[in-house]
Coordinates of C-alpha atoms in Angstrom, one line a residue:
X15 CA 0.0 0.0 0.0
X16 CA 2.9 2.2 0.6
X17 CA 4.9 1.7 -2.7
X18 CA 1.3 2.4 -4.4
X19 CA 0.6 5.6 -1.8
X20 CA 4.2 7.2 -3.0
X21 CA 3.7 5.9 -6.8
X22 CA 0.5 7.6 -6.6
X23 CA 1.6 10.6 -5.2
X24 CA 5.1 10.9 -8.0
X25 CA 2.1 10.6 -10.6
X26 CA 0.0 13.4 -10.0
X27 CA 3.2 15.5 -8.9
X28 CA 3.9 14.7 -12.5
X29 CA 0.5 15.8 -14.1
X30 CA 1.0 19.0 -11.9
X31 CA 4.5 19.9 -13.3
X32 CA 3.6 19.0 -16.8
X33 CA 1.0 21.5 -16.3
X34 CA 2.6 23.9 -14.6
X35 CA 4.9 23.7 -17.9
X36 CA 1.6 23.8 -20.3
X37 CA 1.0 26.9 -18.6
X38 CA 4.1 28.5 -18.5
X39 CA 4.8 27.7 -22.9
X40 CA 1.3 29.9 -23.1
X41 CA 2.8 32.7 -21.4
X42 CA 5.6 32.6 -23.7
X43 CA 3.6 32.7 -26.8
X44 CA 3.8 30.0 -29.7
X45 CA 7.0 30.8 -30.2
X46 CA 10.4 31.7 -28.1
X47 CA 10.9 35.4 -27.4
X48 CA 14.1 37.2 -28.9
X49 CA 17.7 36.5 -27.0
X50 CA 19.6 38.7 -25.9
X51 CA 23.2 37.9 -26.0
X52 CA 25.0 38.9 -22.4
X53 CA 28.2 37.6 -21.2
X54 CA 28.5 36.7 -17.2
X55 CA 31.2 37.9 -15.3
X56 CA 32.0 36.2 -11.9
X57 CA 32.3 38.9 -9.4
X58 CA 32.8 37.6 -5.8
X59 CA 32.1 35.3 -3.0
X60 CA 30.8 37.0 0.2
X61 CA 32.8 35.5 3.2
X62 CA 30.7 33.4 5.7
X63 CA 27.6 33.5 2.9
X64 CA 27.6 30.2 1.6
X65 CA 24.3 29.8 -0.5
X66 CA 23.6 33.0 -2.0
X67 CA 20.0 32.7 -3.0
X68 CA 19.0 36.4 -3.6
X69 CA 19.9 39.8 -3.8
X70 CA 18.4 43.2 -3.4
X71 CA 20.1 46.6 -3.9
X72 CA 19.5 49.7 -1.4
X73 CA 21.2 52.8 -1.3
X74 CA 24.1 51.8 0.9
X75 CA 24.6 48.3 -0.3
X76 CA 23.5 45.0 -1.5
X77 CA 21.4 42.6 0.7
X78 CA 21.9 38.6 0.1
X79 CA 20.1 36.1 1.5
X80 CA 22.1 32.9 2.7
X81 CA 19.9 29.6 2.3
X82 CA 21.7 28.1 5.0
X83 CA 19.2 27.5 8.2
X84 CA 18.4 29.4 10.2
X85 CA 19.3 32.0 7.4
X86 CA 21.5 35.3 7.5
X87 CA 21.2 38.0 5.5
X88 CA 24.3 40.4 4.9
X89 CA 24.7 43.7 3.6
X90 CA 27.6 44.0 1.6
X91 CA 29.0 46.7 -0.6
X92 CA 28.3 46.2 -4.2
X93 CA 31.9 47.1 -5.4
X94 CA 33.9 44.2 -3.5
X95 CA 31.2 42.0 -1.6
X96 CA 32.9 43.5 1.9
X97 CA 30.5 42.9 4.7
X98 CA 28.4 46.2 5.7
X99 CA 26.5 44.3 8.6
X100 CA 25.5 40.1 9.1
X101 CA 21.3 40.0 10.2
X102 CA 20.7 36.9 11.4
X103 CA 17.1 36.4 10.7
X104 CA 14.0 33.7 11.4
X105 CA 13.5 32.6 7.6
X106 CA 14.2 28.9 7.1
X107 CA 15.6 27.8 4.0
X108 CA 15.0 31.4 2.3
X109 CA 14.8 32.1 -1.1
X110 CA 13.5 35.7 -1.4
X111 CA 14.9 38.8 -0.1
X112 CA 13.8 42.6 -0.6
X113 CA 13.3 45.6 0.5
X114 CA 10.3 48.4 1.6
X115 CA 8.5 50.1 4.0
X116 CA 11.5 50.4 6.4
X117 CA 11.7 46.2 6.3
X118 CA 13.1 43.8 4.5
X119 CA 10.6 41.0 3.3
X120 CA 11.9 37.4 3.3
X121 CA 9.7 34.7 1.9
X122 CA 11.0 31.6 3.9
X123 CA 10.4 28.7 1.5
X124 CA 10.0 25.9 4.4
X125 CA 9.3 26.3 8.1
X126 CA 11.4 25.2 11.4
X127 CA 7.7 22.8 12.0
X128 CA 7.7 20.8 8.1
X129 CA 3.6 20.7 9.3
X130 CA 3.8 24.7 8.7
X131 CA 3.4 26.3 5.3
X132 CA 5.6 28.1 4.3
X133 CA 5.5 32.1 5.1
X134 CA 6.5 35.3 4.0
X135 CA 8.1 37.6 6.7
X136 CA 8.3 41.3 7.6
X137 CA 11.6 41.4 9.1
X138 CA 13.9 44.3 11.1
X139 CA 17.0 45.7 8.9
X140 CA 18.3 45.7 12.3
X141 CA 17.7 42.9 14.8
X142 CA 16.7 40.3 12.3
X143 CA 12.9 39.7 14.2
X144 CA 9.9 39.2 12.2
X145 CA 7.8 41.9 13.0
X146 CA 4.4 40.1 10.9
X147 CA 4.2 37.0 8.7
X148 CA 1.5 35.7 6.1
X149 CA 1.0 32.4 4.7
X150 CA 2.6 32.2 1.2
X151 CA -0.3 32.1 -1.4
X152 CA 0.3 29.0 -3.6
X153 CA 2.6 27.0 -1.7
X154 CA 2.7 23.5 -2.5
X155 CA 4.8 19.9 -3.9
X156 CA 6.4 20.6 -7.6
X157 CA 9.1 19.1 -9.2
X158 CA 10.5 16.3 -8.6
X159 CA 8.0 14.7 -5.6
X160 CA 9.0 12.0 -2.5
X161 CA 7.1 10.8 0.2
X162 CA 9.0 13.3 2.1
X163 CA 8.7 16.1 0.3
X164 CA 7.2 19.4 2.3
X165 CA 5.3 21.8 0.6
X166 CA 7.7 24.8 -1.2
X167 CA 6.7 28.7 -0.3
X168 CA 8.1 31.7 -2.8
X169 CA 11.2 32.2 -3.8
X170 CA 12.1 35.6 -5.6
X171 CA 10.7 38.6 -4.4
X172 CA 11.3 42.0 -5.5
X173 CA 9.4 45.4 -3.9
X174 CA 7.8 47.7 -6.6
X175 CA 6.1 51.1 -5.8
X176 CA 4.9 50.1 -2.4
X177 CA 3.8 46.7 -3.2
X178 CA 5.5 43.7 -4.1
X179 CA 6.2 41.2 -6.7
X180 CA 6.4 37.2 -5.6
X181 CA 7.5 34.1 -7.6
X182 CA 5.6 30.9 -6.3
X183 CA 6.9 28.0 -8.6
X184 CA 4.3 25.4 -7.1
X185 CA 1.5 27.8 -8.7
X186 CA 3.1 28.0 -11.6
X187 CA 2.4 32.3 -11.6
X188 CA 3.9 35.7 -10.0
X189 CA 1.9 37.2 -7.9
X190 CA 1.7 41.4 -7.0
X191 CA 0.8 41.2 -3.1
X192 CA 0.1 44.0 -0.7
X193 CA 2.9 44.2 1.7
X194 CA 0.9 45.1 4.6
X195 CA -1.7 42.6 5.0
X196 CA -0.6 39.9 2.9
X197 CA -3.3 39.5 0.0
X198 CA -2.9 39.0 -3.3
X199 CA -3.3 42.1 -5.9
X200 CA -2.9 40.1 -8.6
X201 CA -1.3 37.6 -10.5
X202 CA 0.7 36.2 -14.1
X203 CA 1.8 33.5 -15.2
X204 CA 5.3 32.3 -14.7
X205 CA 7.5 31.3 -17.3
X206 CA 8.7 27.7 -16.7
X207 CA 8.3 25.6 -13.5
X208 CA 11.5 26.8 -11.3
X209 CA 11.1 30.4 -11.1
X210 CA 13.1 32.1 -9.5
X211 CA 14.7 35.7 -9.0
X212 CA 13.0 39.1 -10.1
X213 CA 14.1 42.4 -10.9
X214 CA 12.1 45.4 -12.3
X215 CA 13.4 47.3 -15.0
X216 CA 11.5 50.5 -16.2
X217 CA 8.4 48.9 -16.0
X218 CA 9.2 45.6 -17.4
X219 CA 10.1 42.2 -14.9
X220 CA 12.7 39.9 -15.7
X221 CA 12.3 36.9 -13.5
X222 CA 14.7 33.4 -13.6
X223 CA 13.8 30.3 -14.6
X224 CA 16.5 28.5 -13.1
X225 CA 16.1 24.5 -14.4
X226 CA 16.7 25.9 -18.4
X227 CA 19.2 29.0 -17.0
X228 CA 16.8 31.1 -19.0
X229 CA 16.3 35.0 -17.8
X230 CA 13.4 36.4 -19.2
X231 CA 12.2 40.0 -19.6
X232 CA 7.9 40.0 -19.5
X233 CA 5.2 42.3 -19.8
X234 CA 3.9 42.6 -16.0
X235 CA 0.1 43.1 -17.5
X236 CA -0.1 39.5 -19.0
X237 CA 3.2 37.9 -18.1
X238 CA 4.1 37.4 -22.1
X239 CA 7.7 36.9 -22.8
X240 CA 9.5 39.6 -24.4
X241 CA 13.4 38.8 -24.3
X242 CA 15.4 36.4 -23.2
X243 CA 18.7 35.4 -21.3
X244 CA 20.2 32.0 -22.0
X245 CA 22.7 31.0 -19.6
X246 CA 25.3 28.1 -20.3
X247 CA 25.7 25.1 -18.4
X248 CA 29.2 26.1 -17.8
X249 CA 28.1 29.5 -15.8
X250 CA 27.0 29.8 -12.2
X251 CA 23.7 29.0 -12.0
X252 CA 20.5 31.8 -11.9
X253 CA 19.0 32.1 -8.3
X254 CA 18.3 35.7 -7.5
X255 CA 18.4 38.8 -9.1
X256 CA 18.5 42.1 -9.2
X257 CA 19.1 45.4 -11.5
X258 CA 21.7 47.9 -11.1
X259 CA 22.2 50.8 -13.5
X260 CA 20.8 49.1 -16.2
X261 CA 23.1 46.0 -15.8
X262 CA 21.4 42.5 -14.1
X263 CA 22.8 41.5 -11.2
X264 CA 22.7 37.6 -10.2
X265 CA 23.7 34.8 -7.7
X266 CA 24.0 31.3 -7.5
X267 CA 23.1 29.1 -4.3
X268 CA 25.1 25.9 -5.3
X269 CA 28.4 27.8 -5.9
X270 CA 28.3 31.0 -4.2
X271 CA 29.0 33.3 -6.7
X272 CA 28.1 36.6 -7.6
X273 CA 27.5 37.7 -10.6
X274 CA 26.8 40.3 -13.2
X275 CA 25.6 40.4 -17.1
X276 CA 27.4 42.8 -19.2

């Protein structure tokens, strides 16, 4: 009954991806959008930040979220990844990081309890203490699906004229959420299955699709696919992301670096 329970359960986590995917290739259009040819230069590694999993500019630095539980973020300066302050925050196995309203916003993908869903956090620049936390809309199994697996909250997240902009992969969408109470605005589909980092660009959102190393550039009224990024398997791969003067910023989780498209 077991082996049938878990076969059961890889099967329909299959139909979901497979339509998570069927959604995403409508978003895109019937055919790909344009690339854009950029070439990635390795910038840094931030000591004691092992699993860089996103990045968000403010005027006196760069914040970057360390996966590594219970997580840390640390402010570093742009130029040389020198540490400006270490925040040791709540956020368990964290894959979203930026900043608004006096707060940084951290959506922790799991929870210390695995019977929690996962939750997005108000935190303080300062101590590291959530100050509120709201169930992650669209949480849930995708991917690749065990009988252990625990449902997966957000992972990019990226602050936009007072409100913010979410990737959920498990709903297969991005979602524009008021900060302050936690409900949804509204919502797009997501291009691909393992979204990932955002960055907002003169009115336009790029957002990472990390399994294809694909950065694309969309139309925030619809979600359609506008331009492209392809990565190589031989670069670092796309977690988070931000925008600096025009040029994308990037880092990768599984190596540590960061990086930049020029």
């Amino acid at each position: 009954m077991a082996a049938r329970t878990s076969s059961r359960r890889t099967f329909i986590g299959g139909l979901a991806s497979a339509a998570l995917v069927a959604r995403a290739r409508g978003a895109l259009g019937a055919s790909d959008p344009p690339v854009l040819t950029r070439r990635v230069e390795k910038l840094y590694k931030i000591a004691g930040c092992r699993q860089p999993n996103d990045l968000q500019f403010v005027p006196d630095g760069l914040w970057v979220l360390d996966q590594v539980d219970p997580n840390k973020a640390f402010e570093v300066r742009p130029e040389d990844g020198s540490i400006i302050q270490e925040l040791q925050t709540e956020s368990i196995h964290g894959s979203g990081i930026t900043y608004g309203n006096g707060a940084l916003w951290i959506s922790s993908t799991k929870m210390a309890d695995p019977k929690m869903p996962p939750r997005t956090l108000k935190v303080d620049p300062k101590s590291g203490k959530t100050l509120k936390s709201w169930v992650t809309p669209g949480s849930g199994l995708y991917g690749k699906i065990t009988p252990t697996s625990t449902p997966s909250g957000a992972h990019g997240l990226k602050w936009v004229d007072g409100k913010y902009w979410m990737a959920v992969p498990a709903s297969g969408k991005l979602f524009l959420m008021e900060p302050e109470t936690g409900e949804i605005i509204r919502s797009i589909p997501a291009p691909g299955v393992r979204t990932h980092g955002l960055a907002w660009d003169n009115g336009f959102l790029w957002c990472v699709e990390s399994d294809g190393r694909v950065i694309y550039k969309l139309d925030p009224s619809n979600g359609r696919a506008l331009e492209r990024i392809q990565l190589t398997r031989g670069d670092p791969e796309p977690h988070g992301l931000d925008i600096h003067d025009g040029v994308l910023w990037y880092c990768d989780a599984a190596s540590g670096w960061i990086c930049r498209l020029v």
